[in-house]
Amino acid sequence: MNAMHNHRQETHIAAPGPCPTVTTARLTLRPHRMSDADAIARSLGDFEVSRMLARAPAPYDRQDAAEWLSGATSGLEEGWAFAITTGDDEHIGCVAFEWRGDAWHLGYWLNRSHWRQGYMTEAVRAATARFLTRMPGTEIHSGVFADNPASLRVQKKTGFRITGCSDLYCVARGAMVPHIETRLEPGDFRPAASRQ
């Protein structure tokens, strides 16, 4: 009983507070709204995107997006889920920090029409910088499926290091998939842009 109480208390103390809005040179990262459901459904309805995520089903439709948004916009979540938007407030992806198990985990995805433009690196760096401002000294865990080298490059540019390999179930693929585990240690964060 005491161990459970202490774990809850520790989790509560470790929360970063409400999701803020962060701007970069090309993007605005903002809290999600229920009106983002159609854009999320379009992005994650693309199997090339959903197959790289562990928990997104395929096919992915508007109802799936609305159900996820009801939790993300409730204010009850411990972490942050940023909507990645362009100048016209077009929702093109997500960067999220989620408390899972006993650690913070980073996850993200981007609409395929915006791949290979440096948006994901820009968004992950900006979101991580803000998260670490609120939660200094925090270790952040993440990972990528082994067949997603572009996502691994985003993490390496941000300062994440490979810590291991395992098999992780991918709902969209309906199979166990080799997964590269990564971690950002305190002090390893790289906010500055690097040459590609």
mmCIF file with all atom_site columns, C-alpha atoms in Angstrom:
data_model
loop_
_atom_site.group_PDB
_atom_site.id
_atom_site.type_symbol
_atom_site.label_atom_id
_atom_site.label_alt_id
_atom_site.label_comp_id
_atom_site.label_asym_id
_atom_site.label_entity_id
_atom_site.label_seq_id
_atom_site.pdbx_PDB_ins_code
_atom_site.Cartn_x
_atom_site.Cartn_y
_atom_site.Cartn_z
_atom_site.occupancy
_atom_site.B_iso_or_equiv
_atom_site.pdbx_formal_charge
_atom_site.auth_seq_id
_atom_site.auth_comp_id
_atom_site.auth_asym_id
_atom_site.auth_atom_id
_atom_site.pdbx_PDB_model_num
ATOM 1   C CA . MET A 1 1   ? 0.000   0.000  0.000   1.00 0.00 ? 1   MET A CA 1
ATOM 2   C CA . ASN A 1 2   ? 2.724   2.483  0.905   1.00 0.00 ? 2   ASN A CA 1
ATOM 3   C CA . ALA A 1 3   ? 4.732   1.598  -2.198  1.00 0.00 ? 3   ALA A CA 1
ATOM 4   C CA . MET A 1 4   ? 1.674   2.251  -4.375  1.00 0.00 ? 4   MET A CA 1
ATOM 5   C CA . HIS A 1 5   ? 0.980   5.543  -2.638  1.00 0.00 ? 5   HIS A CA 1
ATOM 6   C CA . ASN A 1 6   ? 4.596   6.656  -2.998  1.00 0.00 ? 6   ASN A CA 1
ATOM 7   C CA . HIS A 1 7   ? 4.651   5.724  -6.684  1.00 0.00 ? 7   HIS A CA 1
ATOM 8   C CA . ARG A 1 8   ? 1.528   7.789  -7.335  1.00 0.00 ? 8   ARG A CA 1
ATOM 9   C CA . GLN A 1 9   ? 2.915   10.700 -5.377  1.00 0.00 ? 9   GLN A CA 1
ATOM 10  C CA . GLU A 1 10  ? 6.220   10.501 -7.266  1.00 0.00 ? 10  GLU A CA 1
ATOM 11  C CA . THR A 1 11  ? 4.366   10.421 -10.607 1.00 0.00 ? 11  THR A CA 1
ATOM 12  C CA . HIS A 1 12  ? 2.310   13.436 -9.604  1.00 0.00 ? 12  HIS A CA 1
ATOM 13  C CA . ILE A 1 13  ? 5.400   15.397 -8.544  1.00 0.00 ? 13  ILE A CA 1
ATOM 14  C CA . ALA A 1 14  ? 7.137   14.494 -11.816 1.00 0.00 ? 14  ALA A CA 1
ATOM 15  C CA . ALA A 1 15  ? 4.352   15.867 -14.091 1.00 0.00 ? 15  ALA A CA 1
ATOM 16  C CA . PRO A 1 16  ? 5.322   18.792 -16.377 1.00 0.00 ? 16  PRO A CA 1
ATOM 17  C CA . GLY A 1 17  ? 1.963   20.620 -16.129 1.00 0.00 ? 17  GLY A CA 1
ATOM 18  C CA . PRO A 1 18  ? -0.368  21.658 -18.964 1.00 0.00 ? 18  PRO A CA 1
ATOM 19  C CA . CYS A 1 19  ? 0.846   21.258 -22.536 1.00 0.00 ? 19  CYS A CA 1
ATOM 20  C CA . PRO A 1 20  ? 2.176   24.629 -23.737 1.00 0.00 ? 20  PRO A CA 1
ATOM 21  C CA . THR A 1 21  ? 2.436   26.121 -27.235 1.00 0.00 ? 21  THR A CA 1
ATOM 22  C CA . VAL A 1 22  ? 5.931   26.181 -28.764 1.00 0.00 ? 22  VAL A CA 1
ATOM 23  C CA . THR A 1 23  ? 6.920   27.939 -31.981 1.00 0.00 ? 23  THR A CA 1
ATOM 24  C CA . THR A 1 24  ? 9.897   27.205 -34.234 1.00 0.00 ? 24  THR A CA 1
ATOM 25  C CA . ALA A 1 25  ? 11.098  28.727 -37.494 1.00 0.00 ? 25  ALA A CA 1
ATOM 26  C CA . ARG A 1 26  ? 8.500   26.811 -39.526 1.00 0.00 ? 26  ARG A CA 1
ATOM 27  C CA . LEU A 1 27  ? 6.128   25.163 -37.068 1.00 0.00 ? 27  LEU A CA 1
ATOM 28  C CA . THR A 1 28  ? 3.761   25.750 -34.185 1.00 0.00 ? 28  THR A CA 1
ATOM 29  C CA . LEU A 1 29  ? 3.449   22.945 -31.644 1.00 0.00 ? 29  LEU A CA 1
ATOM 30  C CA . ARG A 1 30  ? 0.192   23.355 -29.747 1.00 0.00 ? 30  ARG A CA 1
ATOM 31  C CA . PRO A 1 31  ? -2.206  21.347 -27.578 1.00 0.00 ? 31  PRO A CA 1
ATOM 32  C CA . HIS A 1 32  ? -4.592  19.164 -29.566 1.00 0.00 ? 32  HIS A CA 1
ATOM 33  C CA . ARG A 1 33  ? -8.245  20.065 -30.215 1.00 0.00 ? 33  ARG A CA 1
ATOM 34  C CA . MET A 1 34  ? -11.181 17.809 -31.056 1.00 0.00 ? 34  MET A CA 1
ATOM 35  C CA . SER A 1 35  ? -11.284 19.529 -34.463 1.00 0.00 ? 35  SER A CA 1
ATOM 36  C CA . ASP A 1 36  ? -7.965  17.810 -35.310 1.00 0.00 ? 36  ASP A CA 1
ATOM 37  C CA . ALA A 1 37  ? -9.746  14.453 -35.719 1.00 0.00 ? 37  ALA A CA 1
ATOM 38  C CA . ASP A 1 38  ? -10.079 14.573 -39.527 1.00 0.00 ? 38  ASP A CA 1
ATOM 39  C CA . ALA A 1 39  ? -6.431  15.518 -40.069 1.00 0.00 ? 39  ALA A CA 1
ATOM 40  C CA . ILE A 1 40  ? -5.220  12.814 -37.662 1.00 0.00 ? 40  ILE A CA 1
ATOM 41  C CA . ALA A 1 41  ? -7.420  10.213 -39.388 1.00 0.00 ? 41  ALA A CA 1
ATOM 42  C CA . ARG A 1 42  ? -6.000  11.215 -42.797 1.00 0.00 ? 42  ARG A CA 1
ATOM 43  C CA . SER A 1 43  ? -2.401  10.962 -41.557 1.00 0.00 ? 43  SER A CA 1
ATOM 44  C CA . LEU A 1 44  ? -2.719  7.715  -39.591 1.00 0.00 ? 44  LEU A CA 1
ATOM 45  C CA . GLY A 1 45  ? -5.047  6.212  -42.195 1.00 0.00 ? 45  GLY A CA 1
ATOM 46  C CA . ASP A 1 46  ? -1.885  5.971  -44.314 1.00 0.00 ? 46  ASP A CA 1
ATOM 47  C CA . PHE A 1 47  ? -0.420  2.541  -43.546 1.00 0.00 ? 47  PHE A CA 1
ATOM 48  C CA . GLU A 1 48  ? 3.100   3.844  -44.246 1.00 0.00 ? 48  GLU A CA 1
ATOM 49  C CA . VAL A 1 49  ? 2.673   6.060  -41.144 1.00 0.00 ? 49  VAL A CA 1
ATOM 50  C CA . SER A 1 50  ? 0.662   3.753  -38.863 1.00 0.00 ? 50  SER A CA 1
ATOM 51  C CA . ARG A 1 51  ? 2.969   0.756  -39.488 1.00 0.00 ? 51  ARG A CA 1
ATOM 52  C CA . MET A 1 52  ? 5.798   2.651  -37.769 1.00 0.00 ? 52  MET A CA 1
ATOM 53  C CA . LEU A 1 53  ? 3.775   3.132  -34.551 1.00 0.00 ? 53  LEU A CA 1
ATOM 54  C CA . ALA A 1 54  ? 3.309   0.426  -31.933 1.00 0.00 ? 54  ALA A CA 1
ATOM 55  C CA . ARG A 1 55  ? -0.293  1.137  -30.897 1.00 0.00 ? 55  ARG A CA 1
ATOM 56  C CA . ALA A 1 56  ? -2.066  2.683  -33.917 1.00 0.00 ? 56  ALA A CA 1
ATOM 57  C CA . PRO A 1 57  ? -4.550  0.286  -35.539 1.00 0.00 ? 57  PRO A CA 1
ATOM 58  C CA . ALA A 1 58  ? -4.911  -0.211 -39.277 1.00 0.00 ? 58  ALA A CA 1
ATOM 59  C CA . PRO A 1 59  ? -7.149  0.792  -40.823 1.00 0.00 ? 59  PRO A CA 1
ATOM 60  C CA . TYR A 1 60  ? -7.251  3.985  -38.740 1.00 0.00 ? 60  TYR A CA 1
ATOM 61  C CA . ASP A 1 61  ? -10.386 6.133  -39.059 1.00 0.00 ? 61  ASP A CA 1
ATOM 62  C CA . ARG A 1 62  ? -11.984 9.297  -37.670 1.00 0.00 ? 62  ARG A CA 1
ATOM 63  C CA . GLN A 1 63  ? -13.549 7.411  -34.739 1.00 0.00 ? 63  GLN A CA 1
ATOM 64  C CA . ASP A 1 64  ? -10.097 6.181  -33.684 1.00 0.00 ? 64  ASP A CA 1
ATOM 65  C CA . ALA A 1 65  ? -8.833  9.769  -33.826 1.00 0.00 ? 65  ALA A CA 1
ATOM 66  C CA . ALA A 1 66  ? -11.816 11.100 -31.844 1.00 0.00 ? 66  ALA A CA 1
ATOM 67  C CA . GLU A 1 67  ? -11.338 8.454  -29.138 1.00 0.00 ? 67  GLU A CA 1
ATOM 68  C CA . TRP A 1 68  ? -7.639  9.292  -28.804 1.00 0.00 ? 68  TRP A CA 1
ATOM 69  C CA . LEU A 1 69  ? -8.390  13.036 -28.757 1.00 0.00 ? 69  LEU A CA 1
ATOM 70  C CA . SER A 1 70  ? -10.960 12.656 -25.980 1.00 0.00 ? 70  SER A CA 1
ATOM 71  C CA . GLY A 1 71  ? -8.128  11.509 -23.709 1.00 0.00 ? 71  GLY A CA 1
ATOM 72  C CA . ALA A 1 72  ? -5.505  13.894 -25.086 1.00 0.00 ? 72  ALA A CA 1
ATOM 73  C CA . THR A 1 73  ? -7.743  16.956 -24.644 1.00 0.00 ? 73  THR A CA 1
ATOM 74  C CA . SER A 1 74  ? -9.276  15.963 -21.280 1.00 0.00 ? 74  SER A CA 1
ATOM 75  C CA . GLY A 1 75  ? -6.606  17.637 -19.157 1.00 0.00 ? 75  GLY A CA 1
ATOM 76  C CA . LEU A 1 76  ? -6.320  14.406 -17.157 1.00 0.00 ? 76  LEU A CA 1
ATOM 77  C CA . GLU A 1 77  ? -3.209  13.091 -18.920 1.00 0.00 ? 77  GLU A CA 1
ATOM 78  C CA . GLU A 1 78  ? 0.115   13.408 -17.057 1.00 0.00 ? 78  GLU A CA 1
ATOM 79  C CA . GLY A 1 79  ? 2.168   14.115 -20.186 1.00 0.00 ? 79  GLY A CA 1
ATOM 80  C CA . TRP A 1 80  ? 2.113   16.326 -23.256 1.00 0.00 ? 80  TRP A CA 1
ATOM 81  C CA . ALA A 1 81  ? 0.791   15.620 -26.759 1.00 0.00 ? 81  ALA A CA 1
ATOM 82  C CA . PHE A 1 82  ? 1.700   18.423 -29.150 1.00 0.00 ? 82  PHE A CA 1
ATOM 83  C CA . ALA A 1 83  ? -0.105  18.874 -32.455 1.00 0.00 ? 83  ALA A CA 1
ATOM 84  C CA . ILE A 1 84  ? 2.531   19.737 -35.070 1.00 0.00 ? 84  ILE A CA 1
ATOM 85  C CA . THR A 1 85  ? 1.079   22.463 -37.276 1.00 0.00 ? 85  THR A CA 1
ATOM 86  C CA . THR A 1 86  ? 2.299   24.604 -40.140 1.00 0.00 ? 86  THR A CA 1
ATOM 87  C CA . GLY A 1 87  ? 1.716   28.342 -40.495 1.00 0.00 ? 87  GLY A CA 1
ATOM 88  C CA . ASP A 1 88  ? -1.913  27.895 -41.557 1.00 0.00 ? 88  ASP A CA 1
ATOM 89  C CA . ASP A 1 89  ? -2.622  25.722 -38.457 1.00 0.00 ? 89  ASP A CA 1
ATOM 90  C CA . GLU A 1 90  ? -2.726  22.586 -40.626 1.00 0.00 ? 90  GLU A CA 1
ATOM 91  C CA . HIS A 1 91  ? -2.266  19.533 -38.353 1.00 0.00 ? 91  HIS A CA 1
ATOM 92  C CA . ILE A 1 92  ? 0.562   17.464 -39.831 1.00 0.00 ? 92  ILE A CA 1
ATOM 93  C CA . GLY A 1 93  ? 1.723   15.294 -36.938 1.00 0.00 ? 93  GLY A CA 1
ATOM 94  C CA . CYS A 1 94  ? 2.253   14.746 -33.240 1.00 0.00 ? 94  CYS A CA 1
ATOM 95  C CA . VAL A 1 95  ? 5.068   14.810 -30.662 1.00 0.00 ? 95  VAL A CA 1
ATOM 96  C CA . ALA A 1 96  ? 4.182   13.360 -27.267 1.00 0.00 ? 96  ALA A CA 1
ATOM 97  C CA . PHE A 1 97  ? 5.765   12.753 -23.876 1.00 0.00 ? 97  PHE A CA 1
ATOM 98  C CA . GLU A 1 98  ? 3.977   10.004 -21.958 1.00 0.00 ? 98  GLU A CA 1
ATOM 99  C CA . TRP A 1 99  ? 4.603   8.540  -18.505 1.00 0.00 ? 99  TRP A CA 1
ATOM 100 C CA . ARG A 1 100 ? 4.704   4.753  -18.989 1.00 0.00 ? 100 ARG A CA 1
ATOM 101 C CA . GLY A 1 101 ? 5.840   2.246  -16.411 1.00 0.00 ? 101 GLY A CA 1
ATOM 102 C CA . ASP A 1 102 ? 8.385   4.218  -14.431 1.00 0.00 ? 102 ASP A CA 1
ATOM 103 C CA . ALA A 1 103 ? 9.800   6.554  -17.079 1.00 0.00 ? 103 ALA A CA 1
ATOM 104 C CA . TRP A 1 104 ? 8.987   9.314  -19.574 1.00 0.00 ? 104 TRP A CA 1
ATOM 105 C CA . HIS A 1 105 ? 8.675   8.141  -23.185 1.00 0.00 ? 105 HIS A CA 1
ATOM 106 C CA . LEU A 1 106 ? 8.850   10.205 -26.376 1.00 0.00 ? 106 LEU A CA 1
ATOM 107 C CA . GLY A 1 107 ? 6.737   9.266  -29.386 1.00 0.00 ? 107 GLY A CA 1
ATOM 108 C CA . TYR A 1 108 ? 5.996   11.084 -32.643 1.00 0.00 ? 108 TYR A CA 1
ATOM 109 C CA . TRP A 1 109 ? 4.654   10.762 -36.165 1.00 0.00 ? 109 TRP A CA 1
ATOM 110 C CA . LEU A 1 110 ? 4.315   12.948 -39.254 1.00 0.00 ? 110 LEU A CA 1
ATOM 111 C CA . ASN A 1 111 ? 1.951   12.976 -42.235 1.00 0.00 ? 111 ASN A CA 1
ATOM 112 C CA . ARG A 1 112 ? 3.806   11.331 -45.123 1.00 0.00 ? 112 ARG A CA 1
ATOM 113 C CA . SER A 1 113 ? 3.436   14.341 -47.443 1.00 0.00 ? 113 SER A CA 1
ATOM 114 C CA . HIS A 1 114 ? 5.727   16.253 -45.043 1.00 0.00 ? 114 HIS A CA 1
ATOM 115 C CA . TRP A 1 115 ? 8.496   13.649 -44.747 1.00 0.00 ? 115 TRP A CA 1
ATOM 116 C CA . ARG A 1 116 ? 12.093  14.488 -45.728 1.00 0.00 ? 116 ARG A CA 1
ATOM 117 C CA . GLN A 1 117 ? 11.800  18.215 -45.044 1.00 0.00 ? 117 GLN A CA 1
ATOM 118 C CA . GLY A 1 118 ? 13.385  18.293 -41.572 1.00 0.00 ? 118 GLY A CA 1
ATOM 119 C CA . TYR A 1 119 ? 10.048  19.001 -39.863 1.00 0.00 ? 119 TYR A CA 1
ATOM 120 C CA . MET A 1 120 ? 10.279  16.041 -37.479 1.00 0.00 ? 120 MET A CA 1
ATOM 121 C CA . THR A 1 121 ? 13.759  16.939 -36.238 1.00 0.00 ? 121 THR A CA 1
ATOM 122 C CA . GLU A 1 122 ? 12.641  20.554 -35.773 1.00 0.00 ? 122 GLU A CA 1
ATOM 123 C CA . ALA A 1 123 ? 9.528   19.498 -33.856 1.00 0.00 ? 123 ALA A CA 1
ATOM 124 C CA . VAL A 1 124 ? 11.229  16.866 -31.667 1.00 0.00 ? 124 VAL A CA 1
ATOM 125 C CA . ARG A 1 125 ? 14.057  19.230 -30.712 1.00 0.00 ? 125 ARG A CA 1
ATOM 126 C CA . ALA A 1 126 ? 11.684  22.092 -29.859 1.00 0.00 ? 126 ALA A CA 1
ATOM 127 C CA . ALA A 1 127 ? 9.319   19.884 -27.865 1.00 0.00 ? 127 ALA A CA 1
ATOM 128 C CA . THR A 1 128 ? 12.181  18.203 -26.008 1.00 0.00 ? 128 THR A CA 1
ATOM 129 C CA . ALA A 1 129 ? 13.799  21.549 -25.188 1.00 0.00 ? 129 ALA A CA 1
ATOM 130 C CA . ARG A 1 130 ? 10.542  22.797 -23.666 1.00 0.00 ? 130 ARG A CA 1
ATOM 131 C CA . PHE A 1 131 ? 9.938   19.520 -21.811 1.00 0.00 ? 131 PHE A CA 1
ATOM 132 C CA . LEU A 1 132 ? 13.432  19.629 -20.284 1.00 0.00 ? 132 LEU A CA 1
ATOM 133 C CA . THR A 1 133 ? 12.889  23.253 -19.236 1.00 0.00 ? 133 THR A CA 1
ATOM 134 C CA . ARG A 1 134 ? 9.916   22.057 -17.183 1.00 0.00 ? 134 ARG A CA 1
ATOM 135 C CA . MET A 1 135 ? 11.541  18.760 -16.151 1.00 0.00 ? 135 MET A CA 1
ATOM 136 C CA . PRO A 1 136 ? 15.305  19.400 -15.861 1.00 0.00 ? 136 PRO A CA 1
ATOM 137 C CA . GLY A 1 137 ? 17.508  16.345 -15.409 1.00 0.00 ? 137 GLY A CA 1
ATOM 138 C CA . THR A 1 138 ? 14.834  13.978 -16.749 1.00 0.00 ? 138 THR A CA 1
ATOM 139 C CA . GLU A 1 139 ? 15.822  10.858 -18.655 1.00 0.00 ? 139 GLU A CA 1
ATOM 140 C CA . ILE A 1 140 ? 13.603  10.271 -21.716 1.00 0.00 ? 140 ILE A CA 1
ATOM 141 C CA . HIS A 1 141 ? 13.117  6.859  -23.340 1.00 0.00 ? 141 HIS A CA 1
ATOM 142 C CA . SER A 1 142 ? 12.056  6.236  -26.921 1.00 0.00 ? 142 SER A CA 1
ATOM 143 C CA . GLY A 1 143 ? 12.677  3.828  -29.753 1.00 0.00 ? 143 GLY A CA 1
ATOM 144 C CA . VAL A 1 144 ? 11.996  3.022  -33.385 1.00 0.00 ? 144 VAL A CA 1
ATOM 145 C CA . PHE A 1 145 ? 11.144  -0.040 -35.394 1.00 0.00 ? 145 PHE A CA 1
ATOM 146 C CA . ALA A 1 146 ? 14.341  -1.329 -37.002 1.00 0.00 ? 146 ALA A CA 1
ATOM 147 C CA . ASP A 1 147 ? 12.987  -0.643 -40.512 1.00 0.00 ? 147 ASP A CA 1
ATOM 148 C CA . ASN A 1 148 ? 12.558  3.081  -39.752 1.00 0.00 ? 148 ASN A CA 1
ATOM 149 C CA . PRO A 1 149 ? 16.080  4.563  -40.104 1.00 0.00 ? 149 PRO A CA 1
ATOM 150 C CA . ALA A 1 150 ? 14.743  8.094  -40.729 1.00 0.00 ? 150 ALA A CA 1
ATOM 151 C CA . SER A 1 151 ? 13.148  8.146  -37.278 1.00 0.00 ? 151 SER A CA 1
ATOM 152 C CA . LEU A 1 152 ? 16.355  6.873  -35.696 1.00 0.00 ? 152 LEU A CA 1
ATOM 153 C CA . ARG A 1 153 ? 18.259  9.747  -37.367 1.00 0.00 ? 153 ARG A CA 1
ATOM 154 C CA . VAL A 1 154 ? 15.826  12.244 -35.780 1.00 0.00 ? 154 VAL A CA 1
ATOM 155 C CA . GLN A 1 155 ? 16.567  10.780 -32.364 1.00 0.00 ? 155 GLN A CA 1
ATOM 156 C CA . LYS A 1 156 ? 20.339  10.690 -32.859 1.00 0.00 ? 156 LYS A CA 1
ATOM 157 C CA . LYS A 1 157 ? 20.343  14.349 -33.956 1.00 0.00 ? 157 LYS A CA 1
ATOM 158 C CA . THR A 1 158 ? 18.470  15.172 -30.737 1.00 0.00 ? 158 THR A CA 1
ATOM 159 C CA . GLY A 1 159 ? 20.994  13.316 -28.548 1.00 0.00 ? 159 GLY A CA 1
ATOM 160 C CA . PHE A 1 160 ? 19.318  9.937  -28.006 1.00 0.00 ? 160 PHE A CA 1
ATOM 161 C CA . ARG A 1 161 ? 21.570  6.884  -27.852 1.00 0.00 ? 161 ARG A CA 1
ATOM 162 C CA . ILE A 1 162 ? 20.761  3.269  -28.666 1.00 0.00 ? 162 ILE A CA 1
ATOM 163 C CA . THR A 1 163 ? 20.411  1.200  -25.492 1.00 0.00 ? 163 THR A CA 1
ATOM 164 C CA . GLY A 1 164 ? 19.209  -2.139 -26.823 1.00 0.00 ? 164 GLY A CA 1
ATOM 165 C CA . CYS A 1 165 ? 17.061  -4.148 -29.174 1.00 0.00 ? 165 CYS A CA 1
ATOM 166 C CA . SER A 1 166 ? 13.911  -6.163 -28.601 1.00 0.00 ? 166 SER A CA 1
ATOM 167 C CA . ASP A 1 167 ? 10.771  -7.292 -30.386 1.00 0.00 ? 167 ASP A CA 1
ATOM 168 C CA . LEU A 1 168 ? 7.702   -5.103 -29.943 1.00 0.00 ? 168 LEU A CA 1
ATOM 169 C CA . TYR A 1 169 ? 4.158   -5.836 -31.071 1.00 0.00 ? 169 TYR A CA 1
ATOM 170 C CA . CYS A 1 170 ? 2.900   -3.500 -33.805 1.00 0.00 ? 170 CYS A CA 1
ATOM 171 C CA . VAL A 1 171 ? -0.908  -3.335 -33.868 1.00 0.00 ? 171 VAL A CA 1
ATOM 172 C CA . ALA A 1 172 ? -1.079  -2.061 -37.476 1.00 0.00 ? 172 ALA A CA 1
ATOM 173 C CA . ARG A 1 173 ? 1.122   -4.877 -38.759 1.00 0.00 ? 173 ARG A CA 1
ATOM 174 C CA . GLY A 1 174 ? -0.376  -7.471 -36.417 1.00 0.00 ? 174 GLY A CA 1
ATOM 175 C CA . ALA A 1 175 ? 3.080   -8.843 -35.690 1.00 0.00 ? 175 ALA A CA 1
ATOM 176 C CA . MET A 1 176 ? 6.144   -8.648 -33.484 1.00 0.00 ? 176 MET A CA 1
ATOM 177 C CA . VAL A 1 177 ? 8.674   -6.304 -35.096 1.00 0.00 ? 177 VAL A CA 1
ATOM 178 C CA . PRO A 1 178 ? 12.361  -5.742 -34.246 1.00 0.00 ? 178 PRO A CA 1
ATOM 179 C CA . HIS A 1 179 ? 12.570  -2.528 -32.187 1.00 0.00 ? 179 HIS A CA 1
ATOM 180 C CA . ILE A 1 180 ? 15.603  -0.371 -31.384 1.00 0.00 ? 180 ILE A CA 1
ATOM 181 C CA . GLU A 1 181 ? 15.404  1.117  -27.891 1.00 0.00 ? 181 GLU A CA 1
ATOM 182 C CA . THR A 1 182 ? 16.881  4.558  -27.238 1.00 0.00 ? 182 THR A CA 1
ATOM 183 C CA . ARG A 1 183 ? 17.355  6.927  -24.333 1.00 0.00 ? 183 ARG A CA 1
ATOM 184 C CA . LEU A 1 184 ? 18.203  10.604 -23.864 1.00 0.00 ? 184 LEU A CA 1
ATOM 185 C CA . GLU A 1 185 ? 20.341  10.992 -20.748 1.00 0.00 ? 185 GLU A CA 1
ATOM 186 C CA . PRO A 1 186 ? 20.428  14.282 -18.827 1.00 0.00 ? 186 PRO A CA 1
ATOM 187 C CA . GLY A 1 187 ? 23.017  16.517 -20.454 1.00 0.00 ? 187 GLY A CA 1
ATOM 188 C CA . ASP A 1 188 ? 22.966  14.754 -23.858 1.00 0.00 ? 188 ASP A CA 1
ATOM 189 C CA . PHE A 1 189 ? 20.234  16.891 -25.470 1.00 0.00 ? 189 PHE A CA 1
ATOM 190 C CA . ARG A 1 190 ? 21.352  18.592 -28.703 1.00 0.00 ? 190 ARG A CA 1
ATOM 191 C CA . PRO A 1 191 ? 19.163  21.625 -29.425 1.00 0.00 ? 191 PRO A CA 1
ATOM 192 C CA . ALA A 1 192 ? 21.325  23.170 -32.158 1.00 0.00 ? 192 ALA A CA 1
ATOM 193 C CA . ALA A 1 193 ? 20.626  22.398 -35.790 1.00 0.00 ? 193 ALA A CA 1
ATOM 194 C CA . SER A 1 194 ? 23.216  20.153 -37.374 1.00 0.00 ? 194 SER A CA 1
ATOM 195 C CA . ARG A 1 195 ? 24.040  19.640 -41.043 1.00 0.00 ? 195 ARG A CA 1
ATOM 196 C CA . GLN A 1 196 ? 22.136  16.830 -42.659 1.00 0.00 ? 196 GLN A CA 1
#
